[in-house]
Coordinates of C-alpha atoms in Angstrom, one line a residue:
Chain A
M14 CA 0.1 0.0 0.0
S15 CA 1.3 3.5 -0.9
P16 CA 2.6 5.4 2.2
N17 CA 0.6 8.4 0.9
N18 CA -2.5 6.8 2.3
Y19 CA -1.0 7.1 5.8
L20 CA -0.5 10.8 5.3
V21 CA -4.1 11.1 4.3
L22 CA -5.1 9.2 7.4
S23 CA -3.0 11.4 9.6
A24 CA -4.6 14.5 8.1
L25 CA -8.1 13.0 8.7
L26 CA -7.2 12.2 12.3
F27 CA -5.7 15.7 12.9
S28 CA -8.9 17.3 11.4
I29 CA -11.1 15.2 13.5
G30 CA -9.1 16.1 16.6
A31 CA -9.2 19.9 15.7
I32 CA -12.9 19.8 15.0
G33 CA -13.4 17.9 18.3
V34 CA -11.5 20.6 20.3
V35 CA -13.7 23.3 18.8
L36 CA -17.1 21.5 19.1
R37 CA -16.9 19.3 22.2
R38 CA -17.9 20.7 25.6
N39 CA -16.4 18.4 28.1
A40 CA -12.7 19.3 29.0
I41 CA -11.7 15.7 29.2
V42 CA -13.0 15.1 25.7
V43 CA -11.4 18.3 24.5
F44 CA -8.1 17.1 25.9
M45 CA -8.5 13.7 24.3
C46 CA -9.0 15.4 20.9
V47 CA -5.7 17.3 21.5
E48 CA -4.1 14.0 22.1
L49 CA -5.5 12.6 18.9
M50 CA -4.0 15.5 17.1
L51 CA -0.6 14.8 18.6
N52 CA -0.9 11.2 17.5
A53 CA -1.8 12.3 14.0
A54 CA 1.4 14.3 14.0
N55 CA 3.3 11.1 15.2
L56 CA 1.7 9.2 12.4
A57 CA 2.9 11.8 9.9
F58 CA 6.3 11.8 11.3
V59 CA 6.6 8.1 11.0
T60 CA 5.2 8.0 7.5
F61 CA 7.6 10.7 6.3
A62 CA 10.5 8.7 7.9
R63 CA 9.5 5.7 5.9
L64 CA 9.1 7.8 2.7
L65 CA 12.5 9.5 3.2
G66 CA 14.2 6.4 4.4
N67 CA 15.8 8.1 7.5
L68 CA 15.1 7.5 11.2
D69 CA 14.7 11.2 12.4
G70 CA 11.0 11.1 12.2
Q71 CA 10.7 7.9 14.3
V72 CA 12.9 9.4 17.0
V73 CA 10.6 12.6 17.0
A74 CA 7.7 10.2 17.6
F75 CA 9.3 9.0 20.9
F76 CA 9.8 12.6 22.0
T77 CA 6.1 13.4 21.3
M78 CA 4.9 10.5 23.3
V79 CA 6.9 11.6 26.3
V80 CA 5.8 15.1 26.0
A81 CA 2.2 14.0 25.6
A82 CA 2.5 12.0 28.8
C83 CA 3.8 15.0 30.7
E84 CA 0.9 17.0 29.3
V85 CA -1.5 14.4 30.5
V86 CA -0.2 14.8 34.1
V87 CA -0.5 18.5 34.2
G88 CA -3.8 18.6 32.2
L89 CA -5.6 16.1 34.2
A90 CA -4.5 17.8 37.4
I91 CA -6.0 21.1 36.2
I92 CA -9.2 19.5 34.9
V93 CA -9.7 17.5 38.1
T94 CA -9.3 20.6 40.2
I95 CA -11.8 22.5 38.1
F96 CA -14.2 19.6 38.3
R97 CA -13.9 19.5 42.1
S98 CA -14.6 23.2 42.5
R99 CA -17.5 23.4 40.0
R100 CA -18.9 19.9 39.9
S101 CA -18.7 20.1 36.2
A102 CA -16.0 19.7 33.6
S103 CA -17.8 21.5 30.8
V104 CA -15.7 24.3 29.2
D105 CA -19.0 26.4 28.9
D106 CA -19.4 26.5 32.6
A107 CA -16.0 28.2 33.0
N108 CA -17.1 31.6 32.0
L109 CA -16.2 34.1 34.8
L110 CA -13.3 35.7 32.9
K111 CA -14.7 37.9 30.1
Y112 CA -14.5 41.4 28.7
Chain B
M22 CA 26.2 -1.1 13.8
N23 CA 28.5 1.6 15.2
F24 CA 27.2 3.9 17.9
V25 CA 28.9 7.2 18.0
A26 CA 28.6 9.2 21.2
P27 CA 27.0 12.7 20.7
V28 CA 29.4 15.7 21.1
I29 CA 28.1 18.2 23.5
N30 CA 30.1 21.3 24.5
Y31 CA 28.8 21.5 28.1
S32 CA 30.4 24.9 28.8
Q33 CA 28.1 26.5 26.2
V34 CA 24.9 25.0 27.5
L35 CA 25.9 25.3 31.1
P36 CA 23.6 28.3 31.9
I37 CA 20.5 26.2 30.9
L38 CA 21.9 23.1 32.9
I39 CA 22.5 25.3 36.0
V40 CA 19.0 26.5 36.0
L41 CA 17.7 23.0 35.4
G42 CA 19.9 21.6 38.2
T43 CA 18.7 24.3 40.6
A44 CA 15.1 23.4 39.8
L45 CA 15.9 19.7 40.6
L46 CA 17.6 20.7 43.8
G47 CA 14.4 22.7 44.7
V48 CA 12.3 19.5 44.1
I49 CA 14.6 17.7 46.5
V50 CA 14.3 20.5 49.1
E51 CA 10.5 20.2 48.7
A52 CA 10.7 16.5 49.3
F53 CA 13.1 16.3 52.3
V54 CA 13.1 19.7 54.2
A55 CA 10.5 20.5 56.9
R56 CA 7.6 22.7 55.7
D57 CA 8.4 25.7 57.8
R58 CA 12.1 25.9 56.6
R59 CA 11.6 25.4 52.9
Y60 CA 10.9 29.1 52.2
Q61 CA 14.3 30.1 53.8
I62 CA 16.1 27.6 51.6
Q63 CA 14.1 27.9 48.3
V64 CA 14.4 31.6 47.8
P65 CA 18.2 32.0 48.2
L66 CA 18.7 28.7 46.3
S67 CA 16.7 29.8 43.3
I68 CA 18.2 33.3 43.1
A69 CA 21.7 32.1 43.6
G70 CA 21.2 29.5 40.7
L71 CA 19.9 32.3 38.4
V72 CA 22.8 34.6 39.3
V73 CA 25.3 31.9 38.6
A74 CA 23.7 31.2 35.3
F75 CA 23.8 34.9 34.5
V76 CA 27.5 35.1 35.4
W77 CA 28.2 32.1 33.2
I78 CA 26.3 33.7 30.3
L79 CA 28.6 36.8 30.7
K80 CA 31.6 34.6 30.7
I81 CA 30.6 32.9 27.4
H82 CA 29.2 36.1 25.8
A83 CA 31.4 36.0 22.7
T84 CA 30.5 32.3 21.8
T85 CA 29.0 31.5 18.4
A86 CA 28.7 27.7 18.1
I87 CA 26.3 24.9 17.3
T88 CA 26.5 22.2 19.9
A89 CA 24.7 19.1 21.2
E90 CA 24.7 17.4 17.8
S91 CA 23.4 20.7 16.2
A92 CA 20.3 20.7 18.4
V93 CA 21.2 23.9 20.2
A94 CA 22.8 27.1 18.8
I95 CA 24.5 29.4 21.2
D96 CA 25.1 32.7 19.4
G97 CA 24.6 36.4 20.0
P98 CA 20.8 36.5 19.9
A99 CA 20.4 33.4 22.1
L100 CA 22.9 34.7 24.8
V101 CA 21.3 38.3 24.8
L102 CA 17.8 36.7 25.3
Q103 CA 19.0 34.2 27.8
G104 CA 20.7 37.0 29.7
A105 CA 17.5 39.0 29.7
I106 CA 15.4 36.0 30.7
V107 CA 17.6 35.3 33.6
I108 CA 17.6 38.9 35.0
L109 CA 13.9 39.2 34.4
G110 CA 13.4 35.8 36.0
I111 CA 15.2 37.1 39.1
A112 CA 12.9 40.1 39.2
G113 CA 9.8 37.9 38.8
L114 CA 11.1 35.5 41.4
L115 CA 11.4 38.4 43.8
L116 CA 7.8 39.2 43.3
I117 CA 6.7 35.7 43.6
A118 CA 8.7 35.3 46.9
E119 CA 7.1 38.4 48.4
R120 CA 5.2 37.5 51.7
K121 CA 4.8 40.8 53.3
L122 CA 1.9 42.1 51.2
D123 CA -0.9 39.6 51.8
S124 CA -1.9 39.4 55.5
S125 CA -2.6 35.7 55.2
G126 CA 0.7 34.8 53.4
D127 CA 1.9 35.0 49.8
A128 CA 0.1 35.3 46.5
F129 CA -0.3 31.5 46.3
V130 CA -2.8 29.2 47.4
A131 CA -2.5 27.7 50.8
Q132 CA -3.4 24.2 49.6
A133 CA -4.1 23.8 45.9
A134 CA -6.1 20.5 46.4
A135 CA -8.6 22.1 48.8
I136 CA -12.0 22.9 47.1
P137 CA -12.5 26.7 47.1
G138 CA -15.0 27.6 49.9
S139 CA -14.6 24.3 51.6
E140 CA -13.9 23.4 55.2
A141 CA -10.5 22.2 54.1
E142 CA -9.6 25.5 52.6
R143 CA -10.7 27.5 55.7
T144 CA -8.5 25.1 57.9
A145 CA -5.5 25.6 55.5
T146 CA -6.0 29.3 55.5
L147 CA -6.4 29.6 59.3
A148 CA -3.2 27.4 59.8
K149 CA -1.5 30.0 57.6
L150 CA -0.1 27.2 55.4
T151 CA 2.2 28.5 52.6
Q152 CA 3.6 26.4 49.8
T153 CA 7.0 26.7 48.1
E154 CA 6.5 24.4 45.1
V155 CA 6.2 27.5 42.9
F156 CA 10.0 28.1 43.1
P157 CA 11.2 24.9 41.3
L158 CA 8.3 25.3 38.9
T159 CA 9.4 28.8 38.0
L160 CA 13.0 27.6 37.5
F161 CA 11.8 24.7 35.2
A162 CA 9.9 27.4 33.2
I163 CA 13.0 29.6 33.0
A164 CA 15.2 26.7 31.8
G165 CA 12.6 26.0 29.1
M166 CA 12.6 29.7 28.2
M167 CA 16.4 29.8 27.9
L168 CA 16.4 26.7 25.6
F169 CA 13.5 28.1 23.4
P170 CA 15.4 30.7 21.6
A171 CA 18.7 28.5 21.4
A172 CA 16.8 25.6 19.9
N173 CA 18.3 24.8 16.5
D174 CA 15.9 22.1 15.4
L175 CA 12.2 21.6 15.5
V176 CA 12.2 18.7 18.1
T177 CA 14.3 20.7 20.6
M178 CA 12.0 23.7 19.9
F179 CA 8.9 21.6 20.7
V180 CA 10.5 20.2 23.9
A181 CA 11.5 23.6 25.1
L182 CA 8.1 25.0 24.3
E183 CA 6.5 22.3 26.5
V184 CA 9.1 22.6 29.3
L185 CA 8.3 26.4 29.5
S186 CA 4.6 26.0 29.1
L187 CA 3.7 23.1 31.5
P188 CA 4.9 24.8 34.7
L189 CA 3.2 28.1 33.7
Y190 CA -0.2 26.2 33.2
L191 CA 0.0 25.1 36.8
M192 CA 1.4 28.4 38.2
S193 CA -1.5 30.3 36.6
G194 CA -4.0 28.3 38.6
L195 CA -2.5 28.7 42.1
A196 CA -3.8 32.2 43.2
R197 CA -4.6 32.6 46.9
R198 CA -7.6 34.8 46.3
R199 CA -10.3 34.6 43.5
R200 CA -9.4 31.0 43.1
L201 CA -12.3 30.1 40.6
L202 CA -11.0 32.7 38.3
S203 CA -7.4 31.4 38.7
Q204 CA -8.5 27.8 38.0
E205 CA -10.4 28.9 35.0
A206 CA -7.4 30.8 33.7
A207 CA -5.3 27.6 34.1
L208 CA -7.8 25.5 32.3
K209 CA -8.2 27.9 29.4
Y210 CA -4.4 28.4 29.1
F211 CA -3.8 24.6 29.2
L212 CA -6.5 23.6 26.7
L213 CA -5.5 26.3 24.2
G214 CA -1.8 25.9 24.7
A215 CA -2.0 22.2 24.2
F216 CA -4.2 22.9 21.0
S217 CA -1.6 25.2 19.6
S218 CA 1.4 23.0 20.3
A219 CA -0.4 20.2 18.5
F220 CA -0.5 22.5 15.5
F221 CA 3.2 23.3 15.9
L222 CA 4.1 19.6 16.0
Y223 CA 1.9 18.8 12.9
G224 CA 3.7 21.7 11.1
A225 CA 7.0 20.3 12.2
A226 CA 6.1 17.0 10.6
F227 CA 5.4 18.6 7.3
L228 CA 8.7 20.6 7.4
Y229 CA 10.4 17.3 8.0
G230 CA 8.5 15.7 5.1
Y231 CA 9.7 18.6 2.9
S232 CA 13.3 18.7 3.8
G233 CA 14.0 15.2 5.3
S234 CA 15.4 16.7 8.5
V235 CA 14.1 18.6 11.5
G236 CA 17.4 20.7 11.7
F237 CA 17.1 24.4 10.7
R238 CA 20.3 24.2 8.6
Q239 CA 19.0 21.2 6.5
I240 CA 15.6 22.9 6.2
R241 CA 17.3 26.1 4.9
E242 CA 19.5 24.1 2.5
A243 CA 16.4 22.2 1.2
I244 CA 14.6 25.4 0.6
Q245 CA 17.7 26.9 -1.2
T246 CA 17.9 23.9 -3.5
N247 CA 14.2 23.7 -3.8
A248 CA 14.5 20.0 -2.9
G249 CA 11.0 18.9 -1.8
N250 CA 7.2 19.3 -2.4
D251 CA 6.2 22.9 -2.0
V252 CA 2.8 22.0 -0.5
F253 CA 4.5 20.4 2.4
L254 CA 6.7 23.5 2.9
L255 CA 3.9 25.9 2.8
T256 CA 1.6 23.7 5.1
G257 CA 4.5 23.3 7.5
I258 CA 5.2 27.1 7.6
A259 CA 1.5 27.9 8.3
L260 CA 1.0 25.3 11.1
V261 CA 4.3 26.0 12.8
S262 CA 3.4 29.7 12.8
V263 CA 0.2 29.0 14.4
G264 CA 2.0 27.4 17.3
L265 CA 4.5 30.2 17.8
L266 CA 2.0 33.1 17.2
F267 CA -0.1 31.7 19.9
K268 CA 2.8 31.8 22.3
V269 CA 3.5 35.5 21.5
S270 CA -0.2 36.1 21.5
A271 CA -0.6 37.6 18.0
V272 CA -4.2 38.4 17.0
P273 CA -6.2 35.5 15.7
F274 CA -4.4 33.4 18.5
H275 CA -4.5 35.9 21.3
S276 CA -7.8 35.0 23.0
W277 CA -6.2 33.4 26.0
T278 CA -4.0 36.3 26.9
P279 CA -6.5 38.6 28.7
D280 CA -8.1 35.7 30.6
V281 CA -4.8 34.2 31.8
Y282 CA -3.2 37.5 32.7
Q283 CA -6.3 38.5 34.6
G284 CA -6.8 35.1 36.5
A285 CA -3.3 34.2 37.2
P286 CA -1.6 35.4 40.5
T287 CA -0.1 38.8 39.6
P288 CA 3.5 37.9 40.3
V289 CA 3.1 35.0 37.9
T290 CA 1.4 37.2 35.3
A291 CA 4.4 39.6 35.5
F292 CA 7.0 36.9 35.1
M293 CA 5.1 35.1 32.2
A294 CA 4.2 38.3 30.4
A295 CA 7.8 39.3 30.2
C296 CA 9.8 36.1 29.8
T297 CA 7.4 34.0 27.6
K298 CA 7.3 36.8 25.2
I299 CA 11.1 37.1 25.1
A300 CA 11.6 33.4 24.7
A301 CA 8.8 32.9 22.1
F302 CA 10.0 35.8 19.9
G303 CA 13.6 34.5 20.1
A304 CA 12.5 31.1 18.8
F305 CA 10.2 32.8 16.3
A306 CA 13.2 34.8 14.9
R307 CA 15.6 31.9 14.8
L308 CA 13.1 29.7 13.0
F309 CA 12.1 32.3 10.4
Y310 CA 15.5 34.0 10.0
V311 CA 17.6 30.7 9.9
G312 CA 15.4 27.8 8.8
L313 CA 12.8 29.5 6.7
S314 CA 14.8 32.5 5.4
G315 CA 14.7 31.2 1.9
A316 CA 10.9 31.2 1.8
R317 CA 10.6 34.7 3.1
W318 CA 8.6 35.7 0.1
D319 CA 5.9 33.2 1.2
W320 CA 5.8 34.1 4.8
R321 CA 6.4 37.9 4.9
P322 CA 2.8 38.7 3.5
M323 CA 1.3 36.5 6.1
L324 CA 3.2 38.0 8.9
T325 CA 2.6 41.5 7.7
V326 CA -1.1 41.1 7.8
I327 CA -0.9 39.4 11.2
A328 CA 1.2 42.2 12.6
I329 CA -1.2 44.9 11.4
A330 CA -4.2 43.0 12.8
T331 CA -2.4 42.5 16.2
M332 CA -1.4 46.0 16.5
V333 CA -4.8 47.5 15.5
L334 CA -7.1 45.2 17.4
G335 CA -4.8 44.9 20.5
A336 CA -4.9 48.6 20.9
L337 CA -8.5 48.9 20.2
W338 CA -9.6 46.3 22.7
A339 CA -7.2 47.7 25.4
L340 CA -9.2 51.0 25.1
T341 CA -12.4 49.4 26.3
Q342 CA -11.0 47.5 29.4
T343 CA -11.8 48.5 32.9
D344 CA -9.5 46.0 34.6
I345 CA -5.9 47.0 34.8
K346 CA -4.6 43.4 34.3
R347 CA -6.8 42.9 31.3
M348 CA -5.7 46.3 29.9
L349 CA -2.1 45.4 30.3
A350 CA -2.8 42.0 28.7
Y351 CA -4.3 43.7 25.6
S352 CA -1.4 46.2 25.5
S353 CA 0.9 43.1 25.5
V354 CA -1.1 41.9 22.4
A355 CA -0.5 45.3 20.8
H356 CA 3.2 45.1 21.6
S357 CA 3.4 41.7 19.9
G358 CA 2.3 43.4 16.8
F359 CA 5.1 46.1 17.2
I360 CA 7.7 43.4 17.7
L361 CA 6.4 41.4 14.7
T362 CA 7.2 44.6 12.7
G363 CA 10.7 44.1 13.5
I364 CA 10.6 40.5 12.6
V365 CA 8.9 41.2 9.2
A366 CA 11.8 43.6 8.4
T367 CA 14.1 40.6 7.7
N368 CA 17.2 42.7 7.9
K369 CA 20.0 43.1 10.5
A370 CA 18.4 46.3 11.9
G371 CA 15.1 44.4 12.3
L372 CA 16.7 41.7 14.3
S373 CA 18.6 44.0 16.6
G374 CA 15.5 46.2 17.0
T375 CA 13.5 43.2 17.9
L376 CA 16.1 42.1 20.5
F377 CA 16.2 45.6 22.0
Y378 CA 12.4 45.8 22.1
L379 CA 12.2 42.5 23.9
V380 CA 14.6 43.4 26.6
T381 CA 13.1 46.8 27.3
Y382 CA 9.4 45.6 27.0
G383 CA 10.3 42.8 29.5
F384 CA 11.6 45.2 32.3
T385 CA 8.7 47.6 31.7
T386 CA 6.0 44.9 31.9
I387 CA 7.4 43.4 35.2
G388 CA 7.6 46.9 36.7
A389 CA 4.0 47.6 35.7
F390 CA 2.6 44.3 37.1
A391 CA 4.7 44.8 40.3
I392 CA 2.9 48.0 41.0
V393 CA -0.4 46.2 40.4
T394 CA 0.5 43.9 43.4
L395 CA 0.8 46.9 45.6
V396 CA -2.6 48.6 45.1
R397 CA -4.8 46.5 47.4
N398 CA -8.2 46.5 49.3
A399 CA -9.6 44.2 51.9
S400 CA -10.2 41.3 49.4
G401 CA -6.7 41.5 47.8
E402 CA -5.5 43.4 44.7
A403 CA -7.8 46.1 43.5
T404 CA -7.4 45.6 39.8
H405 CA -10.5 47.7 38.7
I406 CA -9.2 50.9 37.0
S407 CA -11.5 53.1 39.2
G408 CA -9.4 52.1 42.2
Y409 CA -6.5 54.0 40.7
A410 CA -8.3 57.3 40.8
G411 CA -6.3 59.8 42.9
L412 CA -3.4 57.5 43.5
G413 CA -1.1 60.4 42.7
K414 CA -2.4 62.3 45.7
R415 CA -2.1 59.4 48.2
S416 CA 1.1 57.7 47.0
P417 CA 2.9 60.0 44.7
W418 CA 5.9 57.7 44.4
I419 CA 4.0 54.7 43.4
A420 CA 1.9 56.7 41.0
M421 CA 5.0 58.2 39.4
L422 CA 6.7 54.8 38.9
L423 CA 3.5 53.4 37.3
S424 CA 3.3 56.5 35.1
L425 CA 7.0 55.9 34.1
F426 CA 6.1 52.3 33.0
L427 CA 3.0 53.4 31.2
L428 CA 4.8 56.0 29.4
A429 CA 7.5 53.6 28.4
L430 CA 4.8 51.1 27.2
A431 CA 3.3 54.1 25.2
G432 CA 6.7 54.8 23.7
I433 CA 7.2 58.4 24.9
P434 CA 10.7 59.9 24.4
L435 CA 13.2 59.6 27.4
T436 CA 11.9 56.1 28.1
S437 CA 13.2 52.8 26.8
G438 CA 9.9 52.2 24.9
F439 CA 10.6 55.1 22.5
V440 CA 14.0 53.8 21.5
A441 CA 12.7 50.3 21.1
K442 CA 9.7 51.5 18.9
F443 CA 11.9 53.7 16.8
A444 CA 14.3 50.8 16.3
V445 CA 11.7 48.4 14.9
F446 CA 9.8 51.0 12.9
S447 CA 12.9 52.3 11.2
A448 CA 14.0 48.8 10.4
A449 CA 10.7 48.1 8.8
Y450 CA 10.8 51.3 6.9
E451 CA 14.3 50.4 5.7
S452 CA 13.0 47.0 4.4
G453 CA 10.3 48.7 2.4
S454 CA 7.3 47.9 4.6
T455 CA 5.9 51.5 4.7
V456 CA 2.3 50.3 5.3
L457 CA 3.4 48.6 8.4
V458 CA 5.2 51.7 9.7
I459 CA 2.0 53.8 9.1
F460 CA -0.2 51.4 10.9
G461 CA 2.4 51.0 13.7
V462 CA 2.7 54.8 14.3
L463 CA -1.1 55.2 14.2
T464 CA -1.7 52.4 16.6
S465 CA 0.9 53.8 18.9
A466 CA -1.1 57.0 19.0
I467 CA -4.2 55.0 19.9
A468 CA -2.4 52.9 22.5
A469 CA -0.9 56.2 24.1
F470 CA -4.5 57.2 24.9
F471 CA -5.3 54.4 27.2
Y472 CA -2.0 54.6 29.0
I473 CA -2.3 58.3 29.4
R474 CA -5.9 58.0 30.5
L475 CA -4.8 56.0 33.4
I476 CA -2.1 58.6 34.3
V477 CA -4.8 61.3 34.2
L478 CA -6.9 59.2 36.4
M479 CA -4.1 58.8 38.9
F480 CA -3.1 62.5 39.0
F481 CA -6.1 64.7 38.2
Q482 CA -9.0 62.9 40.0
D483 CA -9.8 62.7 43.6
P484 CA -9.6 59.3 45.3
E485 CA -12.7 57.3 46.1
E486 CA -13.9 57.3 49.6
D487 CA -13.3 53.8 50.5
G488 CA -10.9 53.2 47.7
P489 CA -7.9 50.7 47.8
T490 CA -4.8 51.7 49.7
V491 CA -1.3 51.2 48.6
A492 CA 0.8 48.9 50.8
A493 CA 4.1 50.1 51.8
A494 CA 6.3 48.3 49.4
P495 CA 8.3 45.6 51.1
L496 CA 11.9 44.9 50.4
M497 CA 11.7 42.3 47.6
T498 CA 9.0 44.0 45.6
T499 CA 10.9 47.4 46.0
A500 CA 14.0 45.7 44.7
A501 CA 12.2 44.4 41.7
I502 CA 10.4 47.7 41.0
A503 CA 13.7 49.7 41.4
L504 CA 15.6 47.4 38.9
C505 CA 12.8 47.7 36.3
A506 CA 12.5 51.5 36.7
T507 CA 16.2 52.0 36.5
V508 CA 16.5 50.0 33.4
T509 CA 13.6 51.7 31.7
L510 CA 15.0 55.1 32.5
V511 CA 18.7 54.4 31.7
L512 CA 17.8 52.8 28.4
G513 CA 15.6 55.7 27.6
I514 CA 18.2 58.3 28.2
L515 CA 21.4 56.4 27.3
P516 CA 20.4 53.6 25.0
N517 CA 23.8 53.3 23.3
S518 CA 25.3 50.9 25.8
L519 CA 22.8 48.3 25.1
V520 CA 22.3 49.1 21.4
H521 CA 26.0 48.5 20.8
V522 CA 26.0 45.2 22.6
I523 CA 23.0 44.0 20.8
D524 CA 24.2 45.3 17.4
A525 CA 27.3 43.3 17.9
A526 CA 25.4 40.3 18.9
S527 CA 22.7 40.3 16.1
R528 CA 23.9 37.5 14.0
F529 CA 22.4 34.0 14.0
V530 CA 24.6 31.1 13.5
F531 CA 23.8 28.4 11.0

């Protein structure tokens, strides 16, 4: 199968993730959509590594995974805190800061 | 298969390693030292680490080298910005460490895990609990900020971006008062920050697909020889720019700035407003001047439009604000536009103007936010602008210092802001972007209005009956304000000393 198909798949995953961030209301789901976007980037890196025949892209994928794991730690801490204060993880309820 | 050990010149990356090492020591202190003694250890430890890092930066100031297997470039712009970040980091740390202003402790929450308004929170507040985890977090952020403008490939840049952002997400949620606002600021900052770094990473994947490498030199060469698929290059430039423009809060990607600046504890806002902008513009300049310089006809029009939109909309929104922290946030958006003017110039004067602007802007911003921490009422800081009415009559010194910082932000002559604005606008004019200069000067005039409105409010109106009072500035805050005011004045009257240093340093290595 042509590696190009994987690029198309990664673009689809990235778009689904980006649309999800914009449309979904639950902070956890929004965050999962961001993770989907990071994984789409990983897929693109690995595909390009295969297309170009060098290993840089695969190494980048490892860095991304580590960074994504760190982001989960910080992100879930923040989301859990806000859920405990407000009894809701909806990003629409967090609306005190405006104008 | 042969495995070749990487070559790292440790002396060139030592400033970053010192700050990281101090941060790790700080984590160990958190783990092993009794709670009531941590503060006495953390503050001197953090400041000593930053001072040593700054001394080492001075020692290696003439270095121009690419090290760590071409992942890090230590050159003039990187060292100037690292030096500025470390000094501003010390000023920010002094504000963060201040414990004399708030009767119940410092600016940070007694126990972050306690639910706002709960019994646990009351107990923690009554027990006068104070936390010190914010010191190692600040140092981690500073280390990331020092690496960001020195990163010489897209992976290092991405890792530095996250190392500087993650501690800031947490720190902006740790305010002692108005905790719901603070937590909301952290949530917004985190979700939007993660969103934008995903864009950055996806763009990096396309630049890698275009050039076959993530290194800036290889990307540069690929563009010069027109080696790859242009669709990949343009997509990559666009997506990577989204990630970086978010960090510098340029207009379509600025929406987090006012909320986070308002909700975060003011010392954190001061630190983050100054240092994040310096680090992000440093990285921005390196990526666009080194990696993507061959494609400048593709990205200059895009950045020109964004610069104009950022200047105009930032200044207009700032006009309508009634909260001083939000007003300063929108003013920081407008300043991003002015700095982008220097970047779009793509000549040597543009680079040195940008560096000069970043340094002066950093000192002025920390000074202005430091004053905001002093104007207080019973429930904490009084950030509504009406609270500043008549400040000049009650505390003339504080009002004069705030006026100095506001005039510098407005770019009035004899302050550092004027020299900086002149530098970027003249560079843009030299490069032929006359439209940018016209918009820049016009929006400077709009921006001057809301800065001067606040000055008029302070000096020519009577104070409110039960308005906020100005706390007598304690030692550490005074030191930070004095440093910022001195730099703002000295660079306004005698800019040549720094201009020469920066002119000599404004050359990227590649």
